[in-house]
CSV table of C-alpha atoms in Angstrom, one decimal:
chain,number,residue,atom,x,y,z
A,1,MET,CA,-4.4,8.8,13.4
A,2,LEU,CA,-0.6,8.6,13.4
A,3,VAL,CA,0.7,10.0,16.7
A,4,GLY,CA,4.4,10.7,17.3
A,5,GLY,CA,6.3,10.4,20.5
A,6,PHE,CA,7.3,13.5,22.5
A,7,ILE,CA,10.3,13.8,24.8
A,8,LEU,CA,10.2,16.2,27.6
A,9,GLU,CA,13.0,18.7,28.0
A,10,SER,CA,15.3,18.1,31.0
A,11,SER,CA,18.6,19.3,32.4
A,12,ILE,CA,20.2,16.0,31.7
A,13,GLU,CA,22.8,16.2,29.0
A,14,LYS,CA,21.7,14.1,26.0
A,15,THR,CA,24.1,11.8,24.0
A,16,PRO,CA,24.2,12.2,20.2
A,17,ALA,CA,22.3,8.9,19.9
A,18,ALA,CA,19.6,10.1,22.2
A,19,ILE,CA,19.2,13.3,20.3
A,20,SER,CA,18.9,11.4,17.1
A,21,ARG,CA,16.0,9.5,18.6
A,22,GLU,CA,13.9,12.5,19.5
A,23,TYR,CA,10.7,12.1,17.6
A,24,GLU,CA,8.8,14.9,15.9
A,25,ARG,CA,5.3,14.6,14.6
A,26,ARG,CA,5.6,13.1,11.1
A,27,TYR,CA,2.8,14.7,9.1
A,28,ASP,CA,4.6,13.6,5.9
A,29,ILE,CA,3.6,10.0,6.6
A,30,ASP,CA,-0.1,11.0,6.6
A,31,TRP,CA,0.3,12.8,3.3
A,32,LEU,CA,2.2,9.9,1.7
A,33,ARG,CA,-0.6,7.6,2.8
A,34,ILE,CA,-3.2,9.9,1.3
A,35,ILE,CA,-1.2,10.2,-2.0
A,36,ALA,CA,-0.6,6.4,-2.1
A,37,VAL,CA,-4.4,5.7,-1.8
A,38,PHE,CA,-5.2,8.1,-4.6
A,39,LEU,CA,-2.5,6.5,-6.8
A,40,VAL,CA,-4.1,3.1,-6.2
A,41,PHE,CA,-7.4,4.6,-7.4
A,42,VAL,CA,-5.7,5.9,-10.5
A,43,TYR,CA,-4.0,2.5,-11.0
A,44,HIS,CA,-7.2,0.5,-10.8
A,45,CYS,CA,-8.9,2.8,-13.2
A,46,SER,CA,-6.3,1.9,-15.8
A,47,ARG,CA,-6.7,-1.9,-15.3
A,48,PHE,CA,-9.4,-2.2,-18.0
A,49,PHE,CA,-6.9,-1.2,-20.6
A,50,ASP,CA,-3.6,-2.8,-19.9
A,51,PHE,CA,-2.4,-6.1,-21.4
A,52,ASN,CA,-2.7,-8.0,-18.1
A,53,ASP,CA,-5.7,-10.1,-17.1
A,54,TRP,CA,-8.3,-8.5,-14.8
A,55,HIS,CA,-12.0,-8.8,-13.8
A,56,ILE,CA,-13.2,-6.8,-16.8
A,57,LYS,CA,-11.2,-5.7,-19.9
A,58,ASN,CA,-11.9,-3.2,-22.7
A,59,ASN,CA,-12.0,-4.7,-26.2
A,60,GLU,CA,-9.0,-2.5,-27.1
A,61,LEU,CA,-5.9,-2.5,-24.9
A,62,ASP,CA,-3.1,0.1,-24.6
A,63,LEU,CA,0.7,0.0,-24.2
A,64,PHE,CA,0.8,3.2,-22.2
A,65,MET,CA,-1.8,1.9,-19.7
A,66,THR,CA,0.4,-1.3,-19.4
A,67,PHE,CA,3.4,0.9,-18.6
A,68,LEU,CA,1.3,2.8,-16.0
A,69,PHE,CA,0.2,-0.5,-14.5
A,70,ASN,CA,3.7,-1.8,-14.2
A,71,PHE,CA,5.2,1.5,-12.9
A,72,LEU,CA,2.6,2.1,-10.2
A,73,GLY,CA,2.1,-1.6,-9.4
A,74,GLY,CA,5.8,-2.1,-8.8
A,75,ILE,CA,6.1,0.9,-6.4
A,76,GLY,CA,2.6,1.0,-4.8
A,77,MET,CA,2.4,-1.9,-2.4
A,78,PRO,CA,6.0,-1.6,-1.1
A,79,LEU,CA,5.2,2.1,-0.4
A,80,PHE,CA,2.1,1.1,1.5
A,81,PHE,CA,3.9,-1.4,3.7
A,82,ILE,CA,6.8,1.0,4.4
A,83,ILE,CA,4.3,3.7,5.4
A,84,SER,CA,2.5,1.2,7.6
A,85,GLY,CA,5.8,0.1,9.2
A,86,MET,CA,6.7,3.7,10.0
A,87,ALA,CA,3.2,4.4,11.5
A,88,THR,CA,3.6,1.2,13.6
A,89,PHE,CA,6.8,2.6,15.2
A,90,TYR,CA,5.0,5.7,16.4
A,91,PHE,CA,1.8,3.8,17.4
A,92,LEU,CA,3.9,1.5,19.7
A,93,GLY,CA,5.3,4.6,21.3
A,94,PHE,CA,2.1,5.1,23.2
A,95,ALA,CA,0.1,1.9,22.9
A,96,LYS,CA,0.8,-1.3,24.7
A,97,GLU,CA,0.9,-4.6,22.9
A,98,GLY,CA,-2.7,-5.7,23.7
A,99,LEU,CA,-4.2,-2.4,22.7
A,100,TYR,CA,-2.1,-2.4,19.5
A,101,ILE,CA,-3.5,-5.9,18.5
A,102,LYS,CA,-7.0,-4.9,19.3
A,103,ALA,CA,-6.7,-1.7,17.3
A,104,ARG,CA,-5.3,-3.6,14.4
A,105,PHE,CA,-8.2,-6.0,14.4
A,106,VAL,CA,-10.8,-3.3,14.6
A,107,ARG,CA,-9.3,-1.1,11.9
A,108,LEU,CA,-8.2,-3.8,9.5
A,109,MET,CA,-10.2,-7.0,9.9
A,110,ILE,CA,-13.6,-5.6,10.6
A,111,PRO,CA,-13.6,-3.7,7.3
A,112,PHE,CA,-12.1,-6.7,5.5
A,113,LEU,CA,-14.7,-9.2,6.9
A,114,PHE,CA,-17.6,-6.8,6.2
A,115,ALA,CA,-16.5,-6.1,2.7
A,116,ILE,CA,-15.9,-9.7,1.8
A,117,ILE,CA,-19.5,-10.6,2.4
A,118,THR,CA,-21.1,-7.4,1.0
A,119,GLN,CA,-19.3,-5.6,-1.8
A,120,ILE,CA,-16.6,-8.0,-3.0
A,121,PRO,CA,-19.3,-10.4,-4.3
A,122,ILE,CA,-20.3,-7.7,-6.7
A,123,GLN,CA,-16.8,-7.7,-8.3
A,124,VAL,CA,-16.8,-11.5,-8.6
A,125,TYR,CA,-20.3,-11.5,-10.1
A,126,LEU,CA,-19.3,-8.9,-12.8
A,127,ASP,CA,-16.1,-10.9,-13.4
A,128,ARG,CA,-18.1,-14.0,-14.1
A,129,VAL,CA,-20.7,-12.2,-16.2
A,130,ASN,CA,-17.9,-10.5,-18.3
A,131,HIS,CA,-16.2,-13.8,-18.9
A,132,LEU,CA,-19.5,-15.5,-19.8
A,133,GLU,CA,-19.2,-17.8,-16.9
A,134,PHE,CA,-22.6,-16.8,-15.4
A,135,THR,CA,-25.8,-15.4,-16.9
A,136,GLY,CA,-28.2,-14.9,-14.0
A,137,SER,CA,-28.8,-12.0,-11.6
A,138,PHE,CA,-26.5,-11.0,-8.7
A,139,PHE,CA,-29.0,-12.5,-6.2
A,140,GLU,CA,-28.9,-15.8,-8.1
A,141,PHE,CA,-25.1,-15.7,-8.1
A,142,TYR,CA,-24.6,-14.8,-4.4
A,143,PRO,CA,-25.2,-18.4,-3.0
A,144,GLN,CA,-22.5,-19.6,-5.4
A,145,TYR,CA,-20.1,-17.0,-4.2
A,146,PHE,CA,-19.0,-19.2,-1.4
A,147,ASN,CA,-18.3,-22.2,-3.6
A,148,GLY,CA,-14.6,-22.9,-3.9
A,149,LEU,CA,-11.7,-20.5,-3.9
A,150,TYR,CA,-11.3,-17.7,-6.4
A,151,GLY,CA,-8.4,-18.3,-8.7
A,152,TYR,CA,-8.6,-22.1,-8.1
A,153,GLY,CA,-11.8,-22.8,-10.0
A,154,GLY,CA,-14.2,-21.3,-7.3
A,155,ASN,CA,-15.7,-17.9,-6.5
A,156,PHE,CA,-14.7,-17.0,-2.9
A,157,PRO,CA,-11.7,-14.7,-2.8
A,158,TRP,CA,-10.2,-15.4,0.6
A,159,THR,CA,-7.8,-12.5,0.2
A,160,GLY,CA,-10.6,-10.1,-0.5
A,161,LEU,CA,-9.4,-9.1,-4.0
A,162,HIS,CA,-8.0,-5.6,-3.6
A,163,LEU,CA,-8.3,-5.8,0.2
A,164,TRP,CA,-5.5,-8.4,0.5
A,165,PHE,CA,-3.4,-5.5,1.8
A,166,LEU,CA,-5.6,-5.4,5.0
A,167,ILE,CA,-5.3,-9.1,5.8
A,168,LEU,CA,-1.5,-9.1,5.1
A,169,LEU,CA,-1.0,-6.1,7.3
A,170,PHE,CA,-2.9,-7.7,10.1
A,171,ILE,CA,-0.8,-10.9,9.8
A,172,PHE,CA,2.4,-8.8,9.7
A,173,SER,CA,1.2,-6.9,12.8
A,174,LEU,CA,0.8,-10.2,14.7
A,175,VAL,CA,4.0,-11.7,13.5
A,176,THR,CA,6.2,-8.7,14.3
A,177,VAL,CA,4.6,-7.2,17.4
A,178,LYS,CA,7.0,-9.0,19.8
A,179,LEU,CA,10.0,-8.0,17.7
A,180,PHE,CA,8.9,-4.3,17.4
A,181,VAL,CA,8.1,-4.0,21.1
A,182,TYR,CA,11.6,-5.4,21.9
A,183,LEU,CA,13.3,-3.0,19.4
A,184,ARG,CA,11.5,0.0,20.9
A,185,LYS,CA,13.2,-0.4,24.2
A,186,ASP,CA,15.7,2.3,24.9
A,187,GLU,CA,18.8,0.1,24.9
A,188,ASN,CA,17.8,-1.4,21.6
A,189,LEU,CA,17.0,2.0,20.1
A,190,GLU,CA,20.6,2.9,21.0
A,191,LYS,CA,21.7,0.0,18.8
A,192,LEU,CA,19.5,1.1,16.0
A,193,SER,CA,21.2,4.5,16.2
A,194,LYS,CA,24.5,2.8,15.2
A,195,LEU,CA,22.7,1.0,12.4
A,196,ALA,CA,21.3,4.4,11.2
A,197,LEU,CA,24.8,5.8,11.3
A,198,PHE,CA,26.1,3.0,9.0
A,199,PHE,CA,23.4,3.7,6.4
A,200,LYS,CA,24.4,7.3,6.1
A,201,LYS,CA,27.3,6.1,3.9
A,202,PRO,CA,26.7,7.0,0.2
A,203,GLY,CA,24.8,4.1,-1.6
A,204,SER,CA,24.5,2.0,1.6
A,205,LEU,CA,20.7,2.4,1.6
A,206,TYR,CA,20.5,0.1,-1.4
A,207,LEU,CA,21.7,-2.8,0.9
A,208,LEU,CA,18.3,-2.7,2.5
A,209,ILE,CA,16.8,-4.2,-0.6
A,210,ILE,CA,19.0,-7.3,-0.7
A,211,PRO,CA,16.7,-9.5,1.5
A,212,VAL,CA,13.9,-8.7,-1.0
A,213,LEU,CA,16.1,-9.8,-3.9
A,214,ILE,CA,16.9,-13.1,-2.2
A,215,LEU,CA,13.3,-13.7,-1.3
A,216,GLU,CA,12.0,-13.0,-4.8
A,217,LEU,CA,14.5,-15.4,-6.3
A,218,LEU,CA,13.8,-18.2,-3.8
A,219,ASN,CA,10.0,-17.4,-3.9
A,220,PRO,CA,8.9,-19.2,-0.7
A,221,LEU,CA,5.2,-19.9,-0.3
A,222,SER,CA,4.9,-19.7,-4.1
A,223,ILE,CA,1.7,-21.9,-3.8
A,224,ILE,CA,-0.3,-18.9,-2.6
A,225,GLY,CA,0.9,-16.7,-5.4
A,226,LYS,CA,2.1,-13.2,-5.5
A,227,PHE,CA,0.6,-10.1,-3.8
A,228,GLY,CA,0.9,-7.0,-6.0
A,229,GLY,CA,3.8,-8.7,-7.8
A,230,TYR,CA,5.7,-9.6,-4.7
A,231,ASN,CA,6.3,-12.6,-2.5
A,232,PHE,CA,4.5,-12.6,0.9
A,233,PHE,CA,7.8,-12.4,2.7
A,234,SER,CA,9.2,-9.6,0.5
A,235,LEU,CA,6.3,-7.4,1.6
A,236,LEU,CA,7.0,-8.3,5.2
A,237,VAL,CA,10.6,-7.0,4.7
A,238,PHE,CA,9.2,-3.7,3.4
A,239,TYR,CA,7.0,-3.4,6.5
A,240,ILE,CA,10.1,-4.0,8.8
A,241,ILE,CA,12.1,-1.5,6.7
A,242,GLY,CA,9.4,1.1,7.4
A,243,PHE,CA,9.7,0.5,11.1
A,244,LEU,CA,13.5,0.9,11.0
A,245,LEU,CA,13.3,4.1,8.9
A,246,ALA,CA,11.1,5.7,11.6
A,247,SER,CA,13.3,4.6,14.5
A,248,ASN,CA,15.9,7.3,14.1
A,249,LYS,CA,16.2,10.9,12.7
A,250,GLN,CA,19.4,9.9,11.0
A,251,PHE,CA,17.4,7.6,8.6
A,252,LYS,CA,15.1,10.6,7.8
A,253,GLU,CA,18.2,12.8,7.0
A,254,THR,CA,19.8,10.0,5.0
A,255,ILE,CA,16.8,9.5,2.8
A,256,GLU,CA,16.5,13.2,2.2
A,257,ASN,CA,20.2,13.4,1.2
A,258,HIS,CA,19.9,10.4,-1.2
A,259,ARG,CA,16.8,11.6,-3.1
A,260,LEU,CA,18.7,13.3,-5.9
A,261,ILE,CA,21.0,10.4,-6.7
A,262,ALA,CA,18.1,8.0,-6.3
A,263,LEU,CA,16.1,10.0,-8.8
A,264,ILE,CA,18.9,9.7,-11.4
A,265,VAL,CA,19.3,5.9,-10.7
A,266,GLY,CA,15.5,5.6,-10.8
A,267,ILE,CA,15.2,7.2,-14.2
A,268,ILE,CA,18.1,5.2,-15.7
A,269,SER,CA,16.8,1.9,-14.3
A,270,THR,CA,13.2,2.6,-15.4
A,271,VAL,CA,14.4,3.2,-19.0
A,272,LEU,CA,16.6,0.1,-18.9
A,273,LEU,CA,13.8,-2.0,-17.5
A,274,LEU,CA,11.4,-0.7,-20.2
A,275,VAL,CA,13.9,-1.6,-23.0
A,276,VAL,CA,14.6,-5.0,-21.5
A,277,THR,CA,10.9,-5.8,-21.2
A,278,LEU,CA,10.1,-4.7,-24.7
A,279,PHE,CA,13.0,-6.2,-26.6
A,280,PHE,CA,15.0,-8.7,-24.5
A,281,ASP,CA,12.5,-10.3,-22.1
A,282,LEU,CA,13.0,-13.8,-23.4
A,283,PHE,CA,16.8,-13.6,-23.0
A,284,PHE,CA,16.9,-12.0,-19.6
A,285,GLU,CA,17.5,-14.2,-16.6
A,286,ASP,CA,15.3,-13.8,-13.5
A,287,PHE,CA,18.4,-12.8,-11.4
A,288,LEU,CA,19.3,-9.9,-13.6
A,289,PHE,CA,15.7,-8.9,-14.0
A,290,TRP,CA,15.1,-8.7,-10.3
A,291,ILE,CA,18.3,-6.8,-9.7
A,292,LEU,CA,17.3,-4.2,-12.3
A,293,GLY,CA,13.6,-4.2,-11.2
A,294,LEU,CA,14.3,-3.8,-7.5
A,295,THR,CA,16.9,-1.1,-8.2
A,296,TYR,CA,14.2,0.8,-10.0
A,297,VAL,CA,11.6,0.2,-7.3
A,298,TRP,CA,13.9,1.1,-4.3
A,299,SER,CA,15.2,4.2,-6.1
A,300,TRP,CA,11.7,5.6,-6.6
A,301,LEU,CA,10.7,4.7,-3.1
A,302,ILE,CA,13.7,6.7,-1.8
A,303,VAL,CA,12.7,9.6,-4.0
A,304,ILE,CA,9.1,9.5,-2.8
A,305,LEU,CA,10.1,9.2,0.9
A,306,GLY,CA,12.8,11.8,0.6
A,307,LEU,CA,10.5,14.4,-1.1
A,308,GLY,CA,7.8,13.6,1.4
A,309,SER,CA,10.1,14.0,4.4
A,310,LYS,CA,11.5,17.3,3.0
A,311,TYR,CA,8.4,19.0,1.7
A,312,LEU,CA,5.2,17.3,3.1
A,313,ASN,CA,5.8,17.6,6.8
A,314,LEU,CA,3.0,20.2,6.9
A,315,ASN,CA,-0.1,20.2,9.1
A,316,TYR,CA,-2.8,21.7,6.8
A,317,LYS,CA,-6.4,21.4,7.9
A,318,SER,CA,-7.2,19.2,5.0
A,319,ARG,CA,-4.6,16.6,6.3
A,320,LYS,CA,-6.8,15.5,9.2
A,321,PHE,CA,-9.9,15.2,7.1
A,322,LEU,CA,-8.2,13.3,4.2
A,323,ASN,CA,-6.3,11.0,6.5
A,324,ASP,CA,-9.6,10.2,8.2
A,325,ILE,CA,-11.3,9.0,5.0
A,326,VAL,CA,-8.5,7.1,3.4
A,327,MET,CA,-9.7,3.7,4.8
A,328,PRO,CA,-13.3,3.9,3.6
A,329,PHE,CA,-12.1,5.3,0.3
A,330,TYR,CA,-9.7,2.4,-0.1
A,331,VAL,CA,-12.2,-0.2,0.9
A,332,VAL,CA,-15.0,0.9,-1.5
A,333,HIS,CA,-13.0,2.3,-4.4
A,334,GLN,CA,-12.3,-0.9,-6.5
A,335,THR,CA,-15.9,-2.2,-6.3
A,336,ILE,CA,-17.2,1.1,-7.6
A,337,ILE,CA,-14.6,1.3,-10.3
A,338,VAL,CA,-15.5,-2.2,-11.5
A,339,VAL,CA,-19.2,-1.5,-11.6
A,340,ILE,CA,-18.7,1.8,-13.5
A,341,GLY,CA,-16.1,0.2,-15.8
A,342,PHE,CA,-18.4,-2.7,-16.6
A,343,PHE,CA,-20.8,-0.4,-18.4
A,344,VAL,CA,-18.3,2.2,-19.7
A,345,VAL,CA,-16.1,-0.3,-21.6
A,346,GLN,CA,-19.2,-1.2,-23.7
A,347,LEU,CA,-19.5,2.4,-25.0
A,348,ASP,CA,-18.1,3.5,-28.3
A,349,PHE,CA,-15.5,5.9,-26.8
A,350,THR,CA,-11.8,6.2,-27.2
A,351,ILE,CA,-9.6,4.6,-24.5
A,352,VAL,CA,-8.7,8.0,-23.2
A,353,ALA,CA,-12.4,9.0,-23.0
A,354,LYS,CA,-13.3,5.8,-21.3
A,355,TYR,CA,-10.5,6.1,-18.8
A,356,PHE,CA,-11.4,9.6,-17.7
A,357,THR,CA,-15.1,8.8,-17.7
A,358,ILE,CA,-14.5,5.8,-15.3
A,359,MET,CA,-12.2,8.0,-13.2
A,360,PHE,CA,-14.6,10.9,-12.9
A,361,LEU,CA,-17.8,8.9,-12.3
A,362,SER,CA,-16.1,6.6,-9.8
A,363,LEU,CA,-14.5,9.4,-7.9
A,364,ILE,CA,-17.9,11.2,-7.6
A,365,ILE,CA,-19.7,8.1,-6.4
A,366,ILE,CA,-16.8,7.1,-4.0
A,367,ILE,CA,-17.0,10.6,-2.4
A,368,GLY,CA,-20.7,10.2,-2.0
A,369,PHE,CA,-20.3,6.8,-0.3
A,370,VAL,CA,-17.5,8.2,2.0
A,371,TYR,CA,-19.7,11.2,3.0
A,372,ILE,CA,-22.5,8.8,4.1
A,373,ILE,CA,-20.1,6.5,5.9
A,374,ARG,CA,-18.7,9.5,7.9
A,375,GLN,CA,-22.1,10.4,9.3
A,376,PHE,CA,-22.9,7.2,11.2
A,377,ASN,CA,-20.8,5.5,13.8
A,378,ILE,CA,-22.0,2.0,12.8
A,379,LEU,CA,-20.7,2.6,9.3
A,380,ARG,CA,-17.5,4.3,10.6
A,381,PHE,CA,-16.9,1.1,12.6
A,382,LEU,CA,-17.5,-1.2,9.7
A,383,PHE,CA,-15.2,0.8,7.4
A,384,GLY,CA,-12.3,1.1,9.9
A,385,MET,CA,-12.8,4.7,11.0
A,386,GLY,CA,-12.6,6.1,14.5
A,387,LEU,CA,-16.0,6.7,16.1
A,388,LYS,CA,-17.4,10.3,16.4
A,389,LYS,CA,-17.9,11.4,20.0
A,390,LYS,CA,-21.5,12.3,20.9
A,391,LYS,CA,-22.1,15.9,21.5
A,392,GLN,CA,-22.8,16.7,25.1
């Protein structure tokens, strides 16, 4: 659970920089995480019907589903990493480096490792069956699951298919922990206060996206491919940005103040990007495409973060429950969607009927699985949840 820092009142006069660093409990981060996970669910339910390749495809594809895929896909993973970076800032306020790394391993890598040998093989199996690359049963396929790397002629998906977010977040946690612990020292938080003051200037928030633009154009580590449409290092930048945004109240205020102009820029850039993609894609240089694309992505991220900060900092009873189940929901959701979708796409339904059938049935089954997982500590541990205390 995300825990904010608390500063005790004292008779010592506080500087403006110190006041700007007083940290309130950020319930909006929990709500944004909950909403983001549900949008990933909506996004993956649409994957059967867009024009991009996936494990299983419907025989008829849809332009609107492709737009939904691109819109949610472009914003989704940057939002996840920004939220994770913000949560990391608060976590390091009460946890030492060793505890932080241990907690990251337990909450991220245990679910990843368990899933990659249990449920992920089901997705790969149905993928191979759907593409007529295998005709036997799942149990006949399982020994072949470990032959070669998925995407390179083999079957084993070392990134865990949809669970690549977990392994990247764990790597980012290891890479940045020294830097984040250093930045969280009082004297360095004072310096970050000055940085936050600079970004209060109108439009200056858009400067934060420049490193991502450079990284996408250079595309280092291109051999391992993209993750959610982004370079490995670009997602690391989003993670660091999240940490910085949580470091000072002035960032929170700045994002809230920029949400209206960001909404206008976001709508304009979305329309332009849609027009360019449909009519001028062959004549549009990568440089111009990424400028327009990242303007659209960053604008919508500012809107989402700003609205969340302004209106979602609420501690409803449902928040604690929903925040508790987001990890198991995330871990199991795509496998269930793929299984349900494998059968639904074969039915003689319209695309809309198939989409909502997949969504409804998958949601019911996921809720059932999550309910079972919550009841047993061994399952809670394997799916990245905190353990229930035994009743005395």
